[in-house]
C-alpha positions as a printed Julia matrix, in Angstrom:
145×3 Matrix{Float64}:
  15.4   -25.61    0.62
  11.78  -26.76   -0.07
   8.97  -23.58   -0.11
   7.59  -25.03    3.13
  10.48  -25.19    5.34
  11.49  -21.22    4.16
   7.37  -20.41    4.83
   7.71  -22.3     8.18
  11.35  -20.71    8.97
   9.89  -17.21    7.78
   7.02  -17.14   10.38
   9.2   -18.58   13.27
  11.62  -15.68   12.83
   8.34  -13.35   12.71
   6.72  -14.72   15.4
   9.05  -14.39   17.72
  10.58  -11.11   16.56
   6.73  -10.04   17.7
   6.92  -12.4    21.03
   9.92  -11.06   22.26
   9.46   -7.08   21.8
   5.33   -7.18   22.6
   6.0    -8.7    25.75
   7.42   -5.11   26.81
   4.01   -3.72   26.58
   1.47   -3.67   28.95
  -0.86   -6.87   28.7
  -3.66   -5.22   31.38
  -6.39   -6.69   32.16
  -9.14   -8.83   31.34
 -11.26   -6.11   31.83
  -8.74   -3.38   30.2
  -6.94   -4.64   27.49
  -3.69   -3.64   26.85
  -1.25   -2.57   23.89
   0.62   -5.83   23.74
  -2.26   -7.91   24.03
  -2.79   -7.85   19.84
   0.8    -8.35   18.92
   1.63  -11.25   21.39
  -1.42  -12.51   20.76
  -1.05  -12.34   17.04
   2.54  -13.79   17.1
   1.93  -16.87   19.59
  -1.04  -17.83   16.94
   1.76  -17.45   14.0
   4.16  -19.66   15.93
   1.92  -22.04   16.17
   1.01  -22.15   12.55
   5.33  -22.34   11.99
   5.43  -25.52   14.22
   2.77  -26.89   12.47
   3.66  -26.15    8.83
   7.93  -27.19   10.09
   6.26  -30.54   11.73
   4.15  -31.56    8.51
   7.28  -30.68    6.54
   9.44  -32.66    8.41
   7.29  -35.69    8.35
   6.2   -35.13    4.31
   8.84  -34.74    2.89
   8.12  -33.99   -0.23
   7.62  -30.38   -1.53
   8.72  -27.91   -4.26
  12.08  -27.36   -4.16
  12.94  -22.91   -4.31
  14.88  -22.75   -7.55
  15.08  -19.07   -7.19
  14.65  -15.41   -5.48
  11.7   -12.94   -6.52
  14.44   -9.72   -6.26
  12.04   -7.98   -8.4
   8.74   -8.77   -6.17
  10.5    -8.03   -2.85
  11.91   -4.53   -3.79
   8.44   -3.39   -5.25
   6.74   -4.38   -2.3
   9.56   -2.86    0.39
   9.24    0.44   -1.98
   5.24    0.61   -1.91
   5.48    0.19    2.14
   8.23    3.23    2.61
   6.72    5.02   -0.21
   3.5     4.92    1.95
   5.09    5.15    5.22
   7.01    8.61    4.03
   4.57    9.99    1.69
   0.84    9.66    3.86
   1.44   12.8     5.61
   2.45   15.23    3.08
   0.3    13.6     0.24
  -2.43   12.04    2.12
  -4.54    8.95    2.45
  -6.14    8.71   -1.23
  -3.16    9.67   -3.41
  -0.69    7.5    -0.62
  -2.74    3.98   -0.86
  -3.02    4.27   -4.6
   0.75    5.99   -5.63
   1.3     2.41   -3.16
  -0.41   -0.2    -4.47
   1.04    0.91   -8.55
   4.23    0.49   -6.96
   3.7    -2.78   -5.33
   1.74   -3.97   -8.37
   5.11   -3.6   -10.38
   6.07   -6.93   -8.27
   3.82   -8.61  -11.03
   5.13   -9.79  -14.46
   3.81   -8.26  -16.38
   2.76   -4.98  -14.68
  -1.04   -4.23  -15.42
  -1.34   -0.58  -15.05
  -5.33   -0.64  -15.07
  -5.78   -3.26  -12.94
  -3.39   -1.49  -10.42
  -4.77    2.02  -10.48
  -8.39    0.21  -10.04
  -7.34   -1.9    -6.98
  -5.68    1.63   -5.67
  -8.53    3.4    -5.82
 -10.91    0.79   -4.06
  -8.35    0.54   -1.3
  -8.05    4.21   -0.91
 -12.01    4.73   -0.79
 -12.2     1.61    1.62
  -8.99    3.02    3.54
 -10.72    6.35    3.97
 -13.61    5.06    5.32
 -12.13    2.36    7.61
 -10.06    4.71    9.37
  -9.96    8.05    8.8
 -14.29    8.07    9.33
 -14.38    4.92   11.06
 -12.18    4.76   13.54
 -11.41    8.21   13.23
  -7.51    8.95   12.36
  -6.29   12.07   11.83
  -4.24   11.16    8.47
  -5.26   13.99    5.92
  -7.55   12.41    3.29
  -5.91   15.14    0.3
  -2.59   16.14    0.2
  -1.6    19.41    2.16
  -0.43   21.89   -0.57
C-alpha cells in the first residue's frame, strides 16, 4: 500500500467515525451554536481532504510504497495521550503536558531528552495560559499533594 492511499484511508475512517457520532449532538442554531457543530464540521472538512488525497492517488499513481510499521512511534504517542488523560488531575497541568510530551518524544530515534523537556515546558506555560487563564478551566495548574 502506497503512504497516500493509507493517509487517504486513515482520514476517511476518521472522518466519518466523527460524522456519524457528532450528528447526535445538537447542531442549534445560526444564532446559538451547538456542541456538534465543531466536530461535524471538522470531520465533513477531513472527508473532503480523504476524497481528494484517494482521487489524486488514484489518478497518480505513483507514490512511496510503506515498507514498514512505526510500532515504536505509535505506542509512545498512545502512552503520552493516556498518560495525560489519567495523570492531569492528580498531577496537574504543568507536570501533565511536560511528563507527556518526554513520553511522546521517545517516538523519535534517537530520543533527545533536552529538546523534549524544552518543548514540555513551552507547551505547559502556553497550555496554562490558553486554558486554564484563558478560557478559564478548572484543571489544577500544580499537582494536588
Amino acid at each position: 500500500m502506497r503512504r497516500e492511499t493509507a493517509a487517504g484511508l486513515t482520514f476517511l475512517v476518521i472522518s466519518l467515525f466523527f460524522l456519524f457520532f457528532g450528528m447526535e449532538l445538537p447542531m442549534g442554531t445560526a444564532r446559538r451554536v451547538g456542541p456538534g457543530v465543531m466536530p461535524v464540521g471538522a470531520a465533513a472538512l477531513l472527508l473532503v481532504l480523504a476524497v481528494v488525497i484517494l482521487v489524486q492517488d488514484f489518478l497518480s499513481r505513483s507514490g512511496r510504497r510503506i515498507d514498514g510499521f512505526n510500532w515504536r512511534g505509535l505506542a509512545a504517542i498512545a502512552a503520552s495521550v493516556l498518560i495525560f488523560a489519567l495523570a492531569v488531575h492528580p498531577l496537574g497541568m504543568v507536570v501533565t503536558v511536560i511528563l507527556s510530551v518526554l513520553v511522546a518524544g521517545a517516538a523519535e530515534k534517537p530520543f533527545r531528552a533536552l529538546e523534549s523537556l524544552m518543548l514540555g515546558c513551552g507547551l505547559a506555560l502556553a497550555a496554562v495560559a490558553i486554558f486554564i487563564y484563558g478560557i478559564g478551566m478548572r484543571i489544577p495548574v500544580w499537582p494536588n499533594f
